[in-house]
Amino acid sequence: MPLPAAPLPAVLPPPACRRVRLAALLTVLTLGATGVLAVGAGRQTPAAAAPEDRAAVLPVSTTAGTVVQVVAHPDDDLFFMNPDLSRSLLSGTRVTTAYLTSGEADGRNTASGGGLKDPPRPADRAAYAEARQNGIRAAYAQMAVGDRTGPWRRTVIPTAGGGQAELDVLVAKPQVQLVWLQLREARSIDGDNPDSLRGLWNGRIPALGTQPAAGTPVTQAYAYTKDQVTAAIAGVLERYRPTTIRMQDPTPGRHGEGGRPTDHQDHVYGARFVQAAAASYAERVADRPRFSVQNYLGYHNGALPHALDPQTVRAKTAVLRTYAWQDRTDYCGSPSGCGDRKVAGSPTGRNWAQSLRYTRADTTSWLTKGTPGRLWAFATLDGRTAYWTRSPGGAWAGPALLPGTGIDPGATAVRLPDGRVGVLATRTTLGTRPADYRREVVYAAQSSPDGPFGPWQSLGTPETADEDGTSAISAPAAAADADGLLTVYLRDSRRTLRAAAQQPDGGFSPWQRLGGGDLQGDPVAAVDSAGRRHVYATTTRSVAAWIQRTPDSPLLGPARTGLPATTVPLSAAPDGAGVRLFFRRPDSGVVRTALVTAGPAGPRVSSITEAGGRAGYGAVGVAGRSIAGRAGTGTVGTSTLGGPPAWTESRMLFAGAPAALLEPTGTTTTAVLGLDAALHLTTTPPPRTPTPTPPPWHRAVR
């Protein structure tokens, strides 16, 4: 299908059903004169407040920060990081994308499939690499300025790895830049080609050469050792000093035990190089902003229910059609072609355009209560666990960093019965040899209520052999018993559930098998009012449950819930005698909820109701009747159970998932990690408290 004469919008108008509390309806994201994202401008102006109200005197949160994306191939960002990418570009955020390989494949820029059949042409890898570059530049110009023909300035920069890279700067928006390292790609999804990022990482070749594009201003070919590739990526990070790093998934796993990898080998090993580079950058460069990392799921999206609503899919696909040069109009003047014709026959890929999923930091259990009046929030910054704390007087402090590096994005916080707080995460060890690459679960807890955190304690991993690709464990979920002993739950690389129980001496048992199959994403755990533990995990078709019949009995499961397919991320909250689950409807993004209680013959599940906000993607934070999530425009929004099916949106893009808590006063505190790597909050007063305007989002710490 040819492209329309005028480029389609890169970011969608909000769904028509969204209730908008504005005098004038804003139907698209608009870029304000200040260069920050303005979604429903004016909706975040705080009402007049008493001088002692700390939140009221803090500036309203808007999108801020610097984003660097590092991907293996041209188009990985368009398939797997969009619409996050387009919304960042439209917001005025400084965005740089670095491409590790040229993506030269077989060198044939021809379409086949989808009703298209280009005539055969001889292989020319340099020309095909140039065509893909042309398509990327057109796609970014369309997303950023609405014109695919927007001009770019192409220059050469030295790399910290001893070579040269191409740097492209969008003339109309110089804060949008592309860096091309132009390494050779593997030229196979999972074939054994030593001359690849995988072969370089595993030490099978001493260096990997480049494949310069036909039109690149880089006139010399280079070869990089493993350390030089790491240094080159770290140099990009040092040049742009990001507050958010976006990368692919270094451990996506396999299709069943011993099956094929679920992702392209360049995606996996490119991501491992980015992990190593980010660790080097964090350690070596002291004068820099803190940064968070967001990982994105790749090919496996095609096997899961669609996560995006139809409008977002249409806009995302329009960008991919531009990249694919679907209309064959010669608007770029390049003999290599204006885009990637291999994508033209199927611009949605293999169901990739219909989804966006995070593989880390998409859980909502990182905010918790401590002693009365005190709150704790956790995130991963600079590869270390960071925490913020709110005193009973209402003032927030932080972030402080726990000792130890290699912590993966995300955190799971737990409150122990005596008021102490603990935190769980996964930690990646890079090592010096390929076999040293491992991921394990770690736990740290306070030595006393409000006291310092003790050292990290390793729970190890259920992947004892830890063969290539089997570090694909989930984020941990946890629940504490009345004695303060934890049980930690984990999805393993075989997509079954595992558990490790804390012993009275503080150590943990070996990982036990709890069964299940086809588990996706991260499990969630909660305890109902009777003290029974519930654990839930999504599958491609439903949700599986493990529930205790009594607080002292074994966890039983997996049991079928009969719930329909979800978009994968789950949230769970105690609700009376049961646990209420929150999830999103595929192909929609609508938030749904169902109550699950323990029955004599298995779980009893209520009817499903819609819980508030429509459209969007990712996990939702829940506190009482308040929910928070990513709204249709990508900003953080709040909604109310039983209220109108709409998000009250902010002006802020963010990383990961929101978290929320209901406090004894009836106040709800909701938190997100902004793209600026800072903690942002909104506080909703108790129900029936008059509020002239929606409470604003603001930084926790000035």
PDB file of N, CA, C and O in Angstrom, residues 209-256:
ATOM      1  N   GLY A 209      35.260  -6.333  11.867  1.00  0.00           N
ATOM      2  CA  GLY A 209      35.423  -5.229  10.928  1.00  0.00           C
ATOM      3  C   GLY A 209      34.145  -4.449  10.704  1.00  0.00           C
ATOM      4  O   GLY A 209      33.051  -4.847  11.120  1.00  0.00           O
ATOM      5  N   THR A 210      34.278  -3.341  10.019  1.00  0.00           N
ATOM      6  CA  THR A 210      33.128  -2.505   9.687  1.00  0.00           C
ATOM      7  C   THR A 210      32.668  -2.794   8.263  1.00  0.00           C
ATOM      8  O   THR A 210      33.401  -3.354   7.444  1.00  0.00           O
ATOM      9  N   GLN A 211      31.439  -2.384   7.984  1.00  0.00           N
ATOM     10  CA  GLN A 211      30.867  -2.441   6.646  1.00  0.00           C
ATOM     11  C   GLN A 211      30.352  -1.035   6.329  1.00  0.00           C
ATOM     12  O   GLN A 211      29.196  -0.718   6.582  1.00  0.00           O
ATOM     13  N   PRO A 212      31.219  -0.160   5.807  1.00  0.00           N
ATOM     14  CA  PRO A 212      30.784   1.220   5.567  1.00  0.00           C
ATOM     15  C   PRO A 212      29.657   1.288   4.539  1.00  0.00           C
ATOM     16  O   PRO A 212      29.644   0.553   3.541  1.00  0.00           O
ATOM     17  N   ALA A 213      28.697   2.168   4.787  1.00  0.00           N
ATOM     18  CA  ALA A 213      27.619   2.402   3.837  1.00  0.00           C
ATOM     19  C   ALA A 213      28.155   3.161   2.627  1.00  0.00           C
ATOM     20  O   ALA A 213      29.177   3.854   2.695  1.00  0.00           O
ATOM     21  N   ALA A 214      27.441   3.045   1.499  1.00  0.00           N
ATOM     22  CA  ALA A 214      27.931   3.612   0.242  1.00  0.00           C
ATOM     23  C   ALA A 214      28.121   5.124   0.329  1.00  0.00           C
ATOM     24  O   ALA A 214      29.073   5.665  -0.235  1.00  0.00           O
ATOM     25  N   GLY A 215      27.244   5.819   1.015  1.00  0.00           N
ATOM     26  CA  GLY A 215      27.318   7.275   1.040  1.00  0.00           C
ATOM     27  C   GLY A 215      27.907   7.856   2.299  1.00  0.00           C
ATOM     28  O   GLY A 215      27.837   9.075   2.508  1.00  0.00           O
ATOM     29  N   THR A 216      28.468   7.031   3.158  1.00  0.00           N
ATOM     30  CA  THR A 216      28.945   7.541   4.435  1.00  0.00           C
ATOM     31  C   THR A 216      30.162   8.441   4.252  1.00  0.00           C
ATOM     32  O   THR A 216      31.018   8.186   3.390  1.00  0.00           O
ATOM     33  N   PRO A 217      30.272   9.500   5.053  1.00  0.00           N
ATOM     34  CA  PRO A 217      31.488  10.319   5.007  1.00  0.00           C
ATOM     35  C   PRO A 217      32.697   9.629   5.648  1.00  0.00           C
ATOM     36  O   PRO A 217      33.811  10.145   5.557  1.00  0.00           O
ATOM     37  N   VAL A 218      32.492   8.485   6.312  1.00  0.00           N
ATOM     38  CA  VAL A 218      33.605   7.710   6.862  1.00  0.00           C
ATOM     39  C   VAL A 218      34.245   6.952   5.701  1.00  0.00           C
ATOM     40  O   VAL A 218      33.630   6.040   5.130  1.00  0.00           O
ATOM     41  N   THR A 219      35.438   7.323   5.338  1.00  0.00           N
ATOM     42  CA  THR A 219      36.059   6.789   4.124  1.00  0.00           C
ATOM     43  C   THR A 219      36.985   5.615   4.367  1.00  0.00           C
ATOM     44  O   THR A 219      37.516   5.036   3.418  1.00  0.00           O
ATOM     45  N   GLN A 220      37.197   5.248   5.623  1.00  0.00           N
ATOM     46  CA  GLN A 220      38.135   4.172   5.936  1.00  0.00           C
ATOM     47  C   GLN A 220      37.420   3.068   6.707  1.00  0.00           C
ATOM     48  O   GLN A 220      36.543   3.347   7.533  1.00  0.00           O
ATOM     49  N   ALA A 221      37.762   1.827   6.429  1.00  0.00           N
ATOM     50  CA  ALA A 221      37.224   0.700   7.189  1.00  0.00           C
ATOM     51  C   ALA A 221      38.082   0.475   8.432  1.00  0.00           C
ATOM     52  O   ALA A 221      39.291   0.754   8.438  1.00  0.00           O
ATOM     53  N   TYR A 222      37.449  -0.028   9.479  1.00  0.00           N
ATOM     54  CA  TYR A 222      38.131  -0.264  10.747  1.00  0.00           C
ATOM     55  C   TYR A 222      37.795  -1.659  11.242  1.00  0.00           C
ATOM     56  O   TYR A 222      36.852  -2.304  10.763  1.00  0.00           O
ATOM     57  N   ALA A 223      38.548  -2.114  12.226  1.00  0.00           N
ATOM     58  CA  ALA A 223      38.247  -3.356  12.933  1.00  0.00           C
ATOM     59  C   ALA A 223      38.379  -3.081  14.424  1.00  0.00           C
ATOM     60  O   ALA A 223      39.332  -2.414  14.856  1.00  0.00           O
ATOM     61  N   TYR A 224      37.426  -3.585  15.183  1.00  0.00           N
ATOM     62  CA  TYR A 224      37.363  -3.325  16.618  1.00  0.00           C
ATOM     63  C   TYR A 224      37.523  -4.628  17.394  1.00  0.00           C
ATOM     64  O   TYR A 224      36.859  -5.631  17.094  1.00  0.00           O
ATOM     65  N   THR A 225      38.364  -4.605  18.419  1.00  0.00           N
ATOM     66  CA  THR A 225      38.398  -5.705  19.374  1.00  0.00           C
ATOM     67  C   THR A 225      37.184  -5.615  20.300  1.00  0.00           C
ATOM     68  O   THR A 225      36.435  -4.618  20.285  1.00  0.00           O
ATOM     69  N   LYS A 226      37.012  -6.627  21.131  1.00  0.00           N
ATOM     70  CA  LYS A 226      35.902  -6.611  22.081  1.00  0.00           C
ATOM     71  C   LYS A 226      35.994  -5.395  22.995  1.00  0.00           C
ATOM     72  O   LYS A 226      34.994  -4.688  23.205  1.00  0.00           O
ATOM     73  N   ASP A 227      37.159  -5.130  23.525  1.00  0.00           N
ATOM     74  CA  ASP A 227      37.317  -3.977  24.413  1.00  0.00           C
ATOM     75  C   ASP A 227      37.098  -2.666  23.670  1.00  0.00           C
ATOM     76  O   ASP A 227      36.579  -1.703  24.244  1.00  0.00           O
ATOM     77  N   GLN A 228      37.485  -2.625  22.392  1.00  0.00           N
ATOM     78  CA  GLN A 228      37.308  -1.391  21.625  1.00  0.00           C
ATOM     79  C   GLN A 228      35.838  -1.123  21.309  1.00  0.00           C
ATOM     80  O   GLN A 228      35.419   0.040  21.282  1.00  0.00           O
ATOM     81  N   VAL A 229      35.052  -2.168  21.053  1.00  0.00           N
ATOM     82  CA  VAL A 229      33.610  -1.957  20.855  1.00  0.00           C
ATOM     83  C   VAL A 229      32.986  -1.408  22.134  1.00  0.00           C
ATOM     84  O   VAL A 229      32.207  -0.446  22.111  1.00  0.00           O
ATOM     85  N   THR A 230      33.347  -2.013  23.266  1.00  0.00           N
ATOM     86  CA  THR A 230      32.838  -1.517  24.542  1.00  0.00           C
ATOM     87  C   THR A 230      33.247  -0.059  24.751  1.00  0.00           C
ATOM     88  O   THR A 230      32.426   0.782  25.156  1.00  0.00           O
ATOM     89  N   ALA A 231      34.489   0.255  24.455  1.00  0.00           N
ATOM     90  CA  ALA A 231      34.966   1.628  24.626  1.00  0.00           C
ATOM     91  C   ALA A 231      34.257   2.585  23.680  1.00  0.00           C
ATOM     92  O   ALA A 231      33.944   3.731  24.056  1.00  0.00           O
ATOM     93  N   ALA A 232      33.986   2.151  22.452  1.00  0.00           N
ATOM     94  CA  ALA A 232      33.305   3.021  21.491  1.00  0.00           C
ATOM     95  C   ALA A 232      31.901   3.367  21.962  1.00  0.00           C
ATOM     96  O   ALA A 232      31.463   4.527  21.861  1.00  0.00           O
ATOM     97  N   ILE A 233      31.176   2.381  22.483  1.00  0.00           N
ATOM     98  CA  ILE A 233      29.823   2.649  22.993  1.00  0.00           C
ATOM     99  C   ILE A 233      29.895   3.535  24.224  1.00  0.00           C
ATOM    100  O   ILE A 233      29.118   4.484  24.376  1.00  0.00           O
ATOM    101  N   ALA A 234      30.834   3.240  25.119  1.00  0.00           N
ATOM    102  CA  ALA A 234      30.990   4.078  26.310  1.00  0.00           C
ATOM    103  C   ALA A 234      31.328   5.509  25.918  1.00  0.00           C
ATOM    104  O   ALA A 234      30.902   6.466  26.581  1.00  0.00           O
ATOM    105  N   GLY A 235      32.084   5.673  24.828  1.00  0.00           N
ATOM    106  CA  GLY A 235      32.397   7.010  24.351  1.00  0.00           C
ATOM    107  C   GLY A 235      31.167   7.760  23.874  1.00  0.00           C
ATOM    108  O   GLY A 235      31.060   8.984  24.061  1.00  0.00           O
ATOM    109  N   VAL A 236      30.228   7.045  23.246  1.00  0.00           N
ATOM    110  CA  VAL A 236      28.963   7.681  22.857  1.00  0.00           C
ATOM    111  C   VAL A 236      28.207   8.153  24.104  1.00  0.00           C
ATOM    112  O   VAL A 236      27.668   9.269  24.143  1.00  0.00           O
ATOM    113  N   LEU A 237      28.176   7.311  25.124  1.00  0.00           N
ATOM    114  CA  LEU A 237      27.504   7.702  26.361  1.00  0.00           C
ATOM    115  C   LEU A 237      28.193   8.916  26.984  1.00  0.00           C
ATOM    116  O   LEU A 237      27.516   9.836  27.472  1.00  0.00           O
ATOM    117  N   GLU A 238      29.511   8.938  26.964  1.00  0.00           N
ATOM    118  CA  GLU A 238      30.221  10.074  27.548  1.00  0.00           C
ATOM    119  C   GLU A 238      29.975  11.350  26.743  1.00  0.00           C
ATOM    120  O   GLU A 238      29.871  12.444  27.305  1.00  0.00           O
ATOM    121  N   ARG A 239      29.846  11.221  25.450  1.00  0.00           N
ATOM    122  CA  ARG A 239      29.608  12.392  24.598  1.00  0.00           C
ATOM    123  C   ARG A 239      28.250  13.026  24.897  1.00  0.00           C
ATOM    124  O   ARG A 239      28.117  14.249  24.972  1.00  0.00           O
ATOM    125  N   TYR A 240      27.217  12.178  25.102  1.00  0.00           N
ATOM    126  CA  TYR A 240      25.853  12.696  25.240  1.00  0.00           C
ATOM    127  C   TYR A 240      25.348  12.718  26.683  1.00  0.00           C
ATOM    128  O   TYR A 240      24.324  13.330  26.960  1.00  0.00           O
ATOM    129  N   ARG A 241      25.992  12.029  27.592  1.00  0.00           N
ATOM    130  CA  ARG A 241      25.675  12.042  29.018  1.00  0.00           C
ATOM    131  C   ARG A 241      24.162  11.857  29.269  1.00  0.00           C
ATOM    132  O   ARG A 241      23.479  12.730  29.781  1.00  0.00           O
ATOM    133  N   PRO A 242      23.659  10.683  28.919  1.00  0.00           N
ATOM    134  CA  PRO A 242      22.207  10.458  29.019  1.00  0.00           C
ATOM    135  C   PRO A 242      21.727  10.344  30.454  1.00  0.00           C
ATOM    136  O   PRO A 242      22.470   9.951  31.361  1.00  0.00           O
ATOM    137  N   THR A 243      20.459  10.659  30.648  1.00  0.00           N
ATOM    138  CA  THR A 243      19.769  10.335  31.892  1.00  0.00           C
ATOM    139  C   THR A 243      18.918   9.084  31.730  1.00  0.00           C
ATOM    140  O   THR A 243      18.524   8.479  32.722  1.00  0.00           O
ATOM    141  N   THR A 244      18.633   8.708  30.483  1.00  0.00           N
ATOM    142  CA  THR A 244      17.947   7.444  30.185  1.00  0.00           C
ATOM    143  C   THR A 244      18.683   6.752  29.043  1.00  0.00           C
ATOM    144  O   THR A 244      18.923   7.368  27.996  1.00  0.00           O
ATOM    145  N   ILE A 245      19.049   5.492  29.252  1.00  0.00           N
ATOM    146  CA  ILE A 245      19.650   4.671  28.201  1.00  0.00           C
ATOM    147  C   ILE A 245      18.634   3.611  27.812  1.00  0.00           C
ATOM    148  O   ILE A 245      18.131   2.879  28.662  1.00  0.00           O
ATOM    149  N   ARG A 246      18.344   3.543  26.532  1.00  0.00           N
ATOM    150  CA  ARG A 246      17.446   2.506  26.022  1.00  0.00           C
ATOM    151  C   ARG A 246      18.278   1.483  25.261  1.00  0.00           C
ATOM    152  O   ARG A 246      19.106   1.843  24.425  1.00  0.00           O
ATOM    153  N   MET A 247      18.017   0.224  25.534  1.00  0.00           N
ATOM    154  CA  MET A 247      18.786  -0.850  24.903  1.00  0.00           C
ATOM    155  C   MET A 247      17.901  -2.078  24.739  1.00  0.00           C
ATOM    156  O   MET A 247      16.793  -2.160  25.272  1.00  0.00           O
ATOM    157  N   GLN A 248      18.398  -3.034  23.985  1.00  0.00           N
ATOM    158  CA  GLN A 248      17.659  -4.274  23.755  1.00  0.00           C
ATOM    159  C   GLN A 248      17.912  -5.246  24.901  1.00  0.00           C
ATOM    160  O   GLN A 248      18.601  -4.918  25.881  1.00  0.00           O
ATOM    161  N   ASP A 249      17.336  -6.428  24.792  1.00  0.00           N
ATOM    162  CA  ASP A 249      17.355  -7.386  25.895  1.00  0.00           C
ATOM    163  C   ASP A 249      18.567  -8.309  25.769  1.00  0.00           C
ATOM    164  O   ASP A 249      18.680  -9.046  24.784  1.00  0.00           O
ATOM    165  N   PRO A 250      19.483  -8.309  26.756  1.00  0.00           N
ATOM    166  CA  PRO A 250      20.650  -9.177  26.659  1.00  0.00           C
ATOM    167  C   PRO A 250      20.377 -10.635  26.972  1.00  0.00           C
ATOM    168  O   PRO A 250      21.228 -11.490  26.712  1.00  0.00           O
ATOM    169  N   THR A 251      19.210 -10.958  27.530  1.00  0.00           N
ATOM    170  CA  THR A 251      18.894 -12.348  27.889  1.00  0.00           C
ATOM    171  C   THR A 251      17.428 -12.662  27.573  1.00  0.00           C
ATOM    172  O   THR A 251      16.620 -12.878  28.465  1.00  0.00           O
ATOM    173  N   PRO A 252      17.070 -12.726  26.295  1.00  0.00           N
ATOM    174  CA  PRO A 252      15.658 -12.944  25.955  1.00  0.00           C
ATOM    175  C   PRO A 252      15.196 -14.378  26.080  1.00  0.00           C
ATOM    176  O   PRO A 252      13.998 -14.649  26.033  1.00  0.00           O
ATOM    177  N   GLY A 253      16.121 -15.337  26.220  1.00  0.00           N
ATOM    178  CA  GLY A 253      15.730 -16.730  26.404  1.00  0.00           C
ATOM    179  C   GLY A 253      15.496 -17.461  25.097  1.00  0.00           C
ATOM    180  O   GLY A 253      15.802 -16.979  24.004  1.00  0.00           O
ATOM    181  N   ARG A 254      14.895 -18.652  25.252  1.00  0.00           N
ATOM    182  CA  ARG A 254      14.677 -19.534  24.112  1.00  0.00           C
ATOM    183  C   ARG A 254      13.217 -19.966  24.034  1.00  0.00           C
ATOM    184  O   ARG A 254      12.460 -19.792  24.977  1.00  0.00           O
ATOM    185  N   HIS A 255      12.866 -20.530  22.891  1.00  0.00           N
ATOM    186  CA  HIS A 255      11.533 -21.108  22.710  1.00  0.00           C
ATOM    187  C   HIS A 255      11.538 -22.509  23.313  1.00  0.00           C
ATOM    188  O   HIS A 255      11.902 -23.495  22.658  1.00  0.00           O
ATOM    189  N   GLY A 256      11.154 -22.629  24.573  1.00  0.00           N
ATOM    190  CA  GLY A 256      11.154 -23.925  25.228  1.00  0.00           C
ATOM    191  C   GLY A 256      12.561 -24.372  25.563  1.00  0.00           C
ATOM    192  O   GLY A 256      13.561 -23.781  25.145  1.00  0.00           O
TER     193      GLY A 256
END
